[in-house]
Structures are given as C-alpha cells and as structure tokens.
Amino acid sequence: MHRPKRETFDVPARTNTDPKGILRAVDTYRVQPWGLYMARPADHVQFHYLESWLLPSAGLRVTVFHFNPGHERDQDFYVDIGEYHRDGEVWHGVDHYLDLVVRTGRSTTLLDTDELLAAHAHGLLDLESSELAVQRAVGAVDGIASHGHDVTAWLGERGMPLTWR
C-alpha cells in the first residue's frame, strides 16, 4: 500500500514535481480564480502528453491523457479525487486514491475504492479525509451523470469552465 501521491505545481518556474519526485517542464499554466490548468509533455509508455485542471473547491483534478498509438483507452477524462490548494504561486495536490473515468455521453465509473479502504485501514488516510473523498466522488458522479456524463458541462454550470489545448 502506497502513501497518498503528492505533487507540486510551480507556476513561475513552469515546473511540475510528479508523485515520484521527478521535476517536469510545463508548457502551459493558466491560473483562474477557481483553478489551475497545466499542460505538459510526458515520457510515459502509454501517453505522451497530459492536460489537467486542479479544482480546489471541488477536490478534483480533471485530466485528459494524449495516448500513444496502441495504448488508447476508452475514456475522455480521468478525474482524481484529492486535496488541491494554492500557496502563493505554487500549487499542491494530494491524491486520495479514488478516481473517475468519464466517457462523455455514456458513463462515469468510480475506481479504486479498494485502495481508499486499504489506505485508511493502514493509517495512511484519516477518517475525515476518507469520508470527504467518498463524498466528493459520489457528488462528482452524481453531477457528471446528471449532465449526460459530461464533466465539462457539470463544472461549467458550477462556474468552472474547462478549456483544453
């Protein structure tokens, strides 16, 4: 069982320190009153580029992965549940294990409940954070589903219009 994944987003330095501690160059940061957009290359076997929005008030990170040929997945958006906050010009994220896969217009699937429960059982995530993760995930599934499984429509209605490259 791994500890919650932590990430740092340094806007002035245009870097992202990923959960493995690797410093990554960022092509684009856009700061909005309600969130932070990041776009950067990736040297992952499955994808070559990623775009994410950190949404602190919702406890969400919404990501679009640009997959490499042969590694495509049937998903439009990947949503991490966690804690995201800003400290001056540097943003921080702590993943709380739960994830959603959104297939726009078709379905929203909740993943990794087993990881959340195991993390709590091992003392890696306290009860309050675990409960909040479940509440955020259930609220997001409900909101996305009520908007035809369209995460951008749901968040746009909540005052967080997501734009992508």
XYZ file of C-alpha atoms in Angstrom:
165
model
C 0.000 0.000 0.000
C 1.439 3.347 -1.036
C 1.140 6.667 0.740
C -1.079 9.329 -0.863
C 0.596 10.668 -4.004
C 1.794 14.260 -3.652
C 2.507 16.688 -6.443
C 3.761 20.263 -6.718
C 2.905 22.750 -9.478
C 5.324 25.692 -9.531
C 3.733 28.276 -11.809
C 6.595 30.846 -12.044
C 9.208 28.123 -12.610
C 6.898 26.349 -15.108
C 7.587 23.003 -13.462
C 5.590 20.113 -12.051
C 7.117 17.768 -9.498
C 5.299 14.488 -10.088
C 4.424 11.919 -7.385
C 7.760 10.136 -7.948
C 9.641 13.375 -7.226
C 10.646 13.923 -10.846
C 10.787 17.566 -11.924
C 8.894 18.027 -15.209
C 8.872 21.040 -17.522
C 5.421 22.527 -18.096
C 4.412 24.054 -21.432
C 1.420 25.972 -20.130
C -0.040 27.077 -16.829
C -3.258 29.110 -16.668
C -4.405 30.398 -13.302
C -8.102 31.085 -12.766
C -9.814 32.163 -9.541
C -11.339 28.663 -9.329
C -8.424 26.502 -10.536
C -5.150 25.851 -12.282
C -4.660 24.463 -15.791
C -1.446 22.633 -16.670
C -0.286 21.146 -19.976
C 2.982 19.261 -20.287
C 4.770 16.507 -22.189
C 5.102 13.080 -20.608
C 7.624 10.334 -21.169
C 5.238 7.565 -20.181
C 4.920 4.400 -22.236
C 1.135 4.845 -22.504
C 0.826 8.596 -23.118
C 2.969 11.421 -24.476
C 1.123 14.479 -23.191
C -1.312 15.414 -20.440
C -3.553 18.326 -19.598
C -5.035 18.819 -16.137
C -7.232 21.204 -14.225
C -6.798 21.394 -10.444
C -10.093 22.419 -8.849
C -9.573 23.042 -5.119
C -13.174 23.822 -4.143
C -14.372 20.560 -5.695
C -11.403 18.455 -4.546
C -10.860 17.301 -8.121
C -8.145 17.060 -10.738
C -9.578 16.565 -14.223
C -7.101 15.195 -16.771
C -7.004 14.490 -20.481
C -4.316 11.995 -21.446
C -2.974 12.028 -25.007
C -2.282 8.343 -25.533
C 0.438 6.803 -27.645
C -0.651 4.577 -30.542
C -1.588 1.140 -29.276
C -2.281 2.397 -25.742
C -5.542 4.246 -26.326
C -8.194 3.892 -23.631
C -11.927 4.231 -23.818
C -12.060 7.401 -21.770
C -12.360 11.111 -22.338
C -11.453 12.343 -18.864
C -9.729 10.910 -15.815
C -10.704 12.536 -12.539
C -8.611 12.239 -9.376
C -10.230 12.892 -6.011
C -7.989 14.686 -3.532
C -6.884 17.872 -1.825
C -5.633 20.685 -4.048
C -4.561 24.064 -2.756
C -2.581 27.141 -3.654
C 0.298 28.527 -1.604
C 1.183 31.797 -3.319
C 2.283 30.921 -6.849
C 2.859 27.241 -6.031
C 0.006 24.746 -6.025
C -0.048 21.386 -4.262
C -2.014 18.202 -4.748
C -2.549 15.137 -2.556
C -4.349 12.247 -4.230
C -6.977 10.494 -2.101
C -6.976 7.254 -4.093
C -10.451 7.458 -5.664
C -10.670 8.089 -9.409
C -13.383 8.501 -12.007
C -13.256 7.562 -15.659
C -15.625 9.651 -17.753
C -16.786 8.532 -21.184
C -18.630 11.646 -22.338
C -22.274 10.978 -23.096
C -22.010 7.327 -21.994
C -20.784 6.612 -18.466
C -18.895 7.650 -15.362
C -17.097 4.898 -13.435
C -15.740 5.088 -9.896
C -12.392 3.308 -9.422
C -10.068 2.316 -6.601
C -12.450 2.111 -3.646
C -10.314 -0.830 -2.507
C -7.239 1.424 -2.436
C -9.023 4.065 -0.366
C -10.252 1.495 2.158
C -6.821 -0.147 2.401
C -5.116 3.234 2.844
C -7.491 4.086 5.664
C -7.041 0.661 7.271
C -3.238 1.121 7.147
C -3.447 4.581 8.712
C -2.333 6.373 5.545
C -5.526 8.434 5.288
C -7.513 9.548 8.323
C -11.254 9.022 8.681
C -12.145 12.652 7.908
C -10.136 12.672 4.649
C -11.504 9.256 3.677
C -15.102 10.354 4.229
C -14.504 13.592 2.315
C -13.025 11.623 -0.603
C -16.144 9.438 -0.760
C -18.448 12.473 -0.549
C -16.551 14.255 -3.314
C -16.505 11.183 -5.538
C -20.214 10.455 -5.067
C -21.073 14.122 -5.626
C -18.972 14.217 -8.790
C -20.501 11.008 -10.162
C -23.982 12.368 -9.464
C -23.205 15.767 -11.000
C -21.488 14.375 -14.080
C -24.216 11.778 -14.653
C -26.971 14.385 -14.246
C -25.316 16.342 -17.067
C -25.358 13.438 -19.521
C -21.954 12.158 -18.346
C -20.381 15.442 -19.418
C -17.821 16.642 -16.880
C -17.240 19.945 -18.692
C -20.966 20.776 -18.704
C -21.272 19.966 -14.998
C -18.236 22.001 -13.971
C -19.139 24.849 -16.320
C -22.514 25.134 -14.630
C -20.656 25.304 -11.290
C -18.618 28.299 -12.515
C -15.528 26.336 -13.555
C -15.415 26.357 -17.371
C -12.719 23.951 -18.508
C -10.826 24.696 -21.707
C -8.213 22.496 -23.344
C -5.483 22.997 -25.913
